[in-house]
mmCIF file of C-alpha atoms and ligand atoms in Angstrom:
data_model
loop_
_atom_site.group_PDB
_atom_site.id
_atom_site.type_symbol
_atom_site.label_atom_id
_atom_site.label_comp_id
_atom_site.label_asym_id
_atom_site.label_seq_id
_atom_site.Cartn_x
_atom_site.Cartn_y
_atom_site.Cartn_z
ATOM 1 C CA MET A 85 53.445 8.848 18.216
ATOM 2 C CA PRO A 86 53.065 12.633 18.401
ATOM 3 C CA THR A 87 52.387 13.677 21.950
ATOM 4 C CA ALA A 88 51.281 17.305 21.684
ATOM 5 C CA ILE A 89 47.536 17.390 22.118
ATOM 6 C CA HIS A 90 46.975 19.532 19.035
ATOM 7 C CA GLU A 91 48.915 16.973 16.967
ATOM 8 C CA GLN A 92 46.834 14.178 18.441
ATOM 9 C CA ILE A 93 43.676 16.084 17.724
ATOM 10 C CA LYS A 94 44.655 16.553 14.078
ATOM 11 C CA ILE A 95 44.809 12.780 13.719
ATOM 12 C CA LEU A 96 41.607 12.437 15.698
ATOM 13 C CA ALA A 97 39.915 14.874 13.302
ATOM 14 C CA GLU A 98 40.815 12.581 10.398
ATOM 15 C CA LEU A 99 39.476 9.640 12.369
ATOM 16 C CA GLN A 100 36.288 11.561 13.120
ATOM 17 C CA LYS A 101 35.663 12.059 9.393
ATOM 18 C CA ILE A 102 35.805 8.308 8.911
ATOM 19 C CA ASP A 103 33.798 7.527 12.042
ATOM 20 C CA GLY A 104 31.134 10.046 11.107
ATOM 21 C CA GLU A 105 30.779 8.323 7.774
ATOM 22 C CA ILE A 106 30.697 4.878 9.418
ATOM 23 C CA TYR A 107 27.997 6.075 11.803
ATOM 24 C CA LYS A 108 25.856 7.381 8.955
ATOM 25 C CA LEU A 109 26.269 4.176 6.945
ATOM 26 C CA ARG A 110 25.491 1.958 9.952
ATOM 27 C CA LYS A 111 22.323 3.905 10.568
ATOM 28 C CA GLU A 112 21.271 3.392 6.964
ATOM 29 C CA LEU A 113 22.144 -0.283 7.217
ATOM 30 C CA SER A 114 20.158 -0.793 10.395
ATOM 31 C CA ALA A 115 17.147 0.885 8.765
ATOM 32 C CA GLN A 116 17.014 -1.729 5.999
ATOM 33 C CA PRO A 117 15.330 -4.578 7.946
ATOM 34 C CA LEU A 118 12.638 -2.150 9.110
ATOM 35 C CA LEU A 119 12.154 -0.974 5.577
ATOM 36 C CA GLN A 120 11.810 -4.567 4.391
ATOM 37 C CA LYS A 121 9.287 -5.258 7.142
ATOM 38 C CA LYS A 122 7.276 -2.258 6.009
ATOM 39 C CA TYR A 123 7.335 -3.536 2.413
ATOM 40 C CA GLU A 124 6.073 -6.895 3.647
ATOM 41 C CA GLU A 125 3.272 -5.319 5.658
ATOM 42 C CA ASP A 126 2.226 -3.147 2.734
ATOM 43 C CA PHE A 127 2.188 -6.179 0.462
ATOM 44 C CA GLU A 128 0.126 -8.180 2.979
ATOM 45 C CA ARG A 129 -2.361 -5.333 3.094
ATOM 46 C CA SER A 130 -2.562 -5.233 -0.678
ATOM 47 C CA LYS A 131 -3.891 -8.828 -0.577
ATOM 48 C CA ASN A 132 -7.058 -7.578 1.118
ATOM 49 C CA GLY A 133 -8.706 -6.522 -2.141
ATOM 50 C CA LEU A 134 -8.479 -10.018 -3.587
ATOM 51 C CA LYS A 135 -9.504 -11.636 -0.303
ATOM 52 C CA SER A 136 -12.657 -9.575 -0.105
ATOM 53 C CA ALA A 137 -13.478 -10.126 -3.802
ATOM 54 C CA GLU A 138 -13.075 -13.893 -3.356
ATOM 55 C CA ALA A 139 -15.212 -13.896 -0.218
ATOM 56 C CA GLU A 140 -17.933 -11.986 -2.063
ATOM 57 C CA LEU A 141 -17.796 -14.406 -4.975
ATOM 58 C CA LYS A 142 -18.042 -17.407 -2.654
ATOM 59 C CA ASN A 143 -20.999 -15.852 -0.889
ATOM 60 C CA PHE A 144 -22.939 -15.315 -4.143
ATOM 61 C CA GLN A 145 -22.094 -18.813 -5.378
ATOM 62 C CA LEU A 146 -23.341 -20.303 -2.115
ATOM 63 C CA LYS A 147 -26.602 -18.344 -2.284
ATOM 64 C CA GLN A 148 -27.072 -19.378 -5.895
ATOM 65 C CA LYS A 149 -26.619 -23.024 -4.942
ATOM 66 C CA GLU A 150 -29.126 -22.704 -2.081
ATOM 67 C CA LYS A 151 -31.738 -21.169 -4.367
ATOM 68 C CA GLU A 152 -31.158 -23.842 -7.015
ATOM 69 C CA MET A 153 -31.659 -26.587 -4.451
ATOM 70 C CA GLU A 154 -34.810 -24.919 -3.198
ATOM 71 C CA LEU A 155 -36.101 -24.681 -6.753
ATOM 72 C CA GLN A 156 -35.360 -28.342 -7.354
ATOM 73 C CA THR A 157 -37.243 -29.337 -4.182
ATOM 74 C CA ARG A 158 -40.245 -27.311 -5.282
ATOM 75 C CA GLU A 159 -40.190 -28.768 -8.804
ATOM 76 C CA GLU A 160 -40.188 -32.282 -7.390
ATOM 77 C CA ARG A 161 -43.030 -31.390 -5.047
ATOM 78 C CA VAL A 162 -45.130 -30.022 -7.957
ATOM 79 C CA LYS A 163 -44.468 -33.168 -10.020
ATOM 80 C CA LYS A 164 -45.574 -35.280 -7.098
ATOM 81 C CA LEU A 165 -48.734 -33.218 -6.603
ATOM 82 C CA GLN A 166 -49.574 -33.306 -10.304
ATOM 83 C CA ALA A 167 -49.275 -37.079 -10.318
ATOM 84 C CA GLN A 168 -51.650 -37.282 -7.365
ATOM 85 C CA LEU A 169 -54.074 -34.751 -8.816
ATOM 86 C CA TYR A 170 -55.996 -37.223 -11.011
ATOM 87 C CA GLN A 171 -56.307 -39.829 -8.296
ATOM 88 C CA LEU A 172 -58.339 -37.467 -6.116
ATOM 89 C CA LYS A 173 -61.966 -38.333 -5.569
ATOM 90 C CA SER A 174 -63.635 -35.057 -4.534
ATOM 91 C CA ASN A 175 -63.767 -31.728 -6.272
ATOM 92 C CA LYS A 176 -62.892 -30.037 -3.020
ATOM 93 C CA GLU A 177 -59.630 -31.979 -2.686
ATOM 94 C CA TYR A 178 -58.893 -31.371 -6.365
ATOM 95 C CA SER A 179 -59.314 -27.597 -6.062
ATOM 96 C CA ALA A 180 -57.189 -27.429 -2.914
ATOM 97 C CA MET A 181 -54.364 -29.304 -4.563
ATOM 98 C CA GLU A 182 -54.619 -27.262 -7.718
ATOM 99 C CA LEU A 183 -54.278 -24.141 -5.612
ATOM 100 C CA GLU A 184 -51.217 -25.557 -3.923
ATOM 101 C CA ILE A 185 -49.628 -26.345 -7.284
ATOM 102 C CA LYS A 186 -50.365 -22.827 -8.517
ATOM 103 C CA GLY A 187 -48.784 -21.324 -5.417
ATOM 104 C CA SER A 188 -45.741 -23.498 -5.706
ATOM 105 C CA LYS A 189 -45.262 -22.537 -9.364
ATOM 106 C CA ALA A 190 -45.435 -18.851 -8.455
ATOM 107 C CA ASP A 191 -42.744 -19.429 -5.836
ATOM 108 C CA GLN A 192 -40.661 -21.200 -8.464
ATOM 109 C CA SER A 193 -40.703 -18.257 -10.826
ATOM 110 C CA LEU A 194 -39.635 -15.968 -7.973
ATOM 111 C CA LEU A 195 -36.793 -18.362 -7.249
ATOM 112 C CA GLU A 196 -35.809 -18.386 -10.897
ATOM 113 C CA GLU A 197 -35.616 -14.592 -10.881
ATOM 114 C CA ASP A 198 -33.447 -14.703 -7.749
ATOM 115 C CA ILE A 199 -31.161 -17.244 -9.394
ATOM 116 C CA LEU A 200 -30.764 -15.066 -12.498
ATOM 117 C CA ARG A 201 -29.890 -12.091 -10.330
ATOM 118 C CA LEU A 202 -27.366 -14.190 -8.418
ATOM 119 C CA LEU A 203 -25.827 -15.460 -11.659
ATOM 120 C CA ASP A 204 -25.239 -11.834 -12.641
ATOM 121 C CA ALA A 205 -23.755 -11.102 -9.249
ATOM 122 C CA VAL A 206 -21.467 -14.127 -9.538
ATOM 123 C CA GLU A 207 -20.220 -12.948 -12.929
ATOM 124 C CA THR A 208 -19.549 -9.448 -11.616
ATOM 125 C CA ALA A 209 -17.758 -10.826 -8.565
ATOM 126 C CA LYS A 210 -15.666 -13.114 -10.772
ATOM 127 C CA ALA A 211 -14.598 -10.170 -12.908
ATOM 128 C CA ARG A 212 -13.737 -8.171 -9.808
ATOM 129 C CA ALA A 213 -11.685 -11.045 -8.371
ATOM 130 C CA ALA A 214 -9.800 -11.418 -11.653
ATOM 131 C CA LYS A 215 -9.016 -7.719 -11.689
ATOM 132 C CA GLU A 216 -7.833 -7.832 -8.069
ATOM 133 C CA LYS A 217 -5.658 -10.832 -8.872
ATOM 134 C CA GLU A 218 -4.013 -8.994 -11.717
ATOM 135 C CA SER A 219 -3.362 -5.913 -9.619
ATOM 136 C CA LEU A 220 -1.962 -8.069 -6.810
ATOM 137 C CA ALA A 221 0.466 -9.702 -9.245
ATOM 138 C CA GLY A 222 1.730 -6.223 -10.065
ATOM 139 C CA GLU A 223 2.060 -5.424 -6.367
ATOM 140 C CA GLU A 224 3.958 -8.647 -5.785
ATOM 141 C CA LYS A 225 6.417 -7.820 -8.511
ATOM 142 C CA LYS A 226 7.004 -4.365 -7.026
ATOM 143 C CA PHE A 227 7.328 -5.842 -3.542
ATOM 144 C CA LYS A 228 9.944 -8.384 -4.628
ATOM 145 C CA GLU A 229 11.916 -5.731 -6.461
ATOM 146 C CA ALA A 230 11.873 -3.453 -3.419
ATOM 147 C CA ILE A 231 13.106 -6.269 -1.159
ATOM 148 C CA GLU A 232 15.870 -7.107 -3.619
ATOM 149 C CA ALA A 233 16.902 -3.456 -3.827
ATOM 150 C CA SER A 234 17.010 -3.185 -0.041
ATOM 151 C CA LYS A 235 19.123 -6.340 0.224
ATOM 152 C CA LYS A 236 21.503 -5.007 -2.386
ATOM 153 C CA THR A 237 21.725 -1.688 -0.541
ATOM 154 C CA SER A 238 22.492 -3.581 2.682
ATOM 155 C CA GLU A 239 25.331 -5.463 0.997
ATOM 156 C CA GLU A 240 26.766 -2.274 -0.441
ATOM 157 C CA LEU A 241 26.547 -0.480 2.893
ATOM 158 C CA ALA A 242 28.190 -3.397 4.701
ATOM 159 C CA SER A 243 31.093 -3.414 2.282
ATOM 160 C CA GLN A 244 31.501 0.381 2.509
ATOM 161 C CA ILE A 245 31.540 0.100 6.300
ATOM 162 C CA ALA A 246 34.121 -2.686 6.175
ATOM 163 C CA ALA A 247 36.337 -0.589 3.912
ATOM 164 C CA LEU A 248 36.099 2.422 6.223
ATOM 165 C CA GLU A 249 36.838 0.291 9.257
ATOM 166 C CA GLU A 250 39.932 -0.948 7.505
ATOM 167 C CA LYS A 251 40.928 2.634 6.708
ATOM 168 C CA ARG A 252 40.342 3.637 10.349
ATOM 169 C CA LYS A 253 42.934 1.130 11.504
ATOM 170 C CA ALA A 254 45.686 3.291 10.014
ATOM 171 C CA TYR A 255 44.843 6.206 12.325
ATOM 172 C CA ALA A 256 44.013 4.534 15.606
ATOM 173 C CA PRO A 257 47.591 3.414 16.546
ATOM 174 C CA ASN A 258 48.803 7.029 16.318
ATOM 175 C CA ILE A 259 46.477 8.238 19.027
ATOM 176 C CA GLU A 260 47.126 7.954 22.727
ATOM 177 C CA PRO A 261 45.081 5.014 24.009
ATOM 178 C CA ARG A 262 43.508 7.078 26.786
ATOM 179 C CA LEU A 263 42.429 9.818 24.392
ATOM 180 C CA LEU A 264 41.254 7.270 21.865
ATOM 181 C CA SER A 265 39.119 5.403 24.347
ATOM 182 C CA GLN A 266 37.564 8.634 25.605
ATOM 183 C CA TYR A 267 36.899 9.674 22.026
ATOM 184 C CA GLU A 268 35.274 6.322 21.263
ATOM 185 C CA ARG A 269 33.121 6.509 24.374
ATOM 186 C CA ILE A 270 31.792 9.924 23.336
ATOM 187 C CA LEU A 271 31.370 8.655 19.775
ATOM 188 C CA LYS A 272 28.974 5.985 21.010
ATOM 189 C CA SER A 273 26.927 8.237 23.247
ATOM 190 C CA ARG A 274 26.840 11.243 20.895
ATOM 191 C CA GLU A 275 25.587 9.786 17.616
ATOM 192 C CA GLY A 276 28.919 9.313 15.920
ATOM 193 C CA LEU A 277 30.195 12.806 16.616
ATOM 194 C CA ALA A 278 32.853 13.053 19.353
ATOM 195 C CA LEU A 279 35.275 15.685 18.091
ATOM 196 C CA VAL A 280 33.942 19.038 16.971
ATOM 197 C CA PRO A 281 35.493 22.302 15.856
ATOM 198 C CA VAL A 282 34.694 25.591 17.528
ATOM 199 C CA LYS A 283 32.420 27.577 15.222
ATOM 200 C CA ASN A 284 31.583 31.237 15.854
ATOM 201 C CA ASN A 285 32.692 30.837 19.448
ATOM 202 C CA ALA A 286 30.256 27.984 19.929
ATOM 203 C CA CYS A 287 30.515 24.214 20.155
ATOM 204 C CA GLY A 288 30.331 22.683 16.692
ATOM 205 C CA GLY A 289 28.285 19.787 18.122
ATOM 206 C CA CYS A 290 25.561 21.280 20.318
ATOM 207 C CA HIS A 291 26.004 24.914 19.153
ATOM 208 C CA MET A 292 26.085 26.258 22.698
ATOM 209 C CA GLY A 293 28.217 29.377 23.111
ATOM 210 C CA LEU A 294 31.553 28.755 24.841
ATOM 211 C CA PRO A 295 32.995 30.949 27.622
ATOM 212 C CA PRO A 296 36.118 32.992 26.738
ATOM 213 C CA GLN A 297 38.290 30.889 29.040
ATOM 214 C CA VAL A 298 37.313 27.691 27.241
ATOM 215 C CA LEU A 299 37.847 29.307 23.844
ATOM 216 C CA HIS A 300 41.251 30.416 24.952
ATOM 217 C CA GLU A 301 42.234 26.944 26.151
ATOM 218 C CA VAL A 302 40.975 25.263 23.013
ATOM 219 C CA ARG A 303 42.963 27.718 20.949
ATOM 220 C CA LEU A 304 46.124 27.033 22.927
ATOM 221 C CA GLY A 305 45.750 23.316 22.258
ATOM 222 C CA GLU A 306 47.791 22.303 25.269
ATOM 223 C CA LYS A 307 45.228 20.020 26.810
ATOM 224 C CA MET A 308 42.064 18.285 25.879
ATOM 225 C CA ILE A 309 38.988 20.472 26.371
ATOM 226 C CA VAL A 310 35.443 19.149 26.236
ATOM 227 C CA CYS A 311 32.188 21.039 25.770
ATOM 228 C CA GLU A 312 30.467 21.452 29.123
ATOM 229 C CA THR A 313 27.070 20.954 27.554
ATOM 230 C CA CYS A 314 27.478 17.942 25.269
ATOM 231 C CA ALA A 315 30.844 16.551 26.478
ATOM 232 C CA ARG A 316 32.313 16.443 22.968
ATOM 233 C CA ILE A 317 36.024 17.126 22.491
ATOM 234 C CA LEU A 318 36.621 20.624 21.117
ATOM 235 C CA TYR A 319 39.325 21.740 18.721
ATOM 236 C CA TRP A 320 40.342 24.945 17.055
ATOM 237 C CA ALA A 321 39.912 24.917 13.312
ATOM 238 C CA GLU A 322 39.399 28.625 12.582
HETATM 239 ZN ZN1 ZN B 642 28.707 20.911 22.838
#
């Protein structure tokens, strides 16, 4: 195991490349379930069109049925009145009943008009529901494909991560355990970036300018120097 800090840091820089990649892939992987949930929610929402079309259709069918029953009741009533009409004794009674029959027949024709209008509405609603059903089938196909794609992506990411973790094992034993554990601690708290080069006299992680003394010490590479602002380990790559 090389002991000079700059030698250690060289190995750590290789490890950081791998860890940075692992971090990025893990983030992508952890986003997949959320993505799938979003696909599910979008698909659920796309069912609303059909639901509302079916509710509308049901409503018109119900109204049509009500009107038809009302018409039937009135027709029976008229039949009954007509049968009684000739049994009546007085002209007065006869005229009254005739008037009632006339009124009832007028109501019937209004009902018949309503029923025709409702039949039209039912047909229109049926066509709308069929169209919604067809569009929903398309949405379902897209939804299933998107879920499949996300699952496939997850599998690929998981296997890439596993391969990188395997690769990482070759570097870890060559780093001082104390340095390694500090590096890994920073890695966790600083979004997968623990070791950064000095760039234009600034920290390559948080981009804060570094004091001359710090720059000097990093350049010497005799001990481990961390950025005072973001706590990442600094190294000299220029
Ligand atoms: Zn920094």
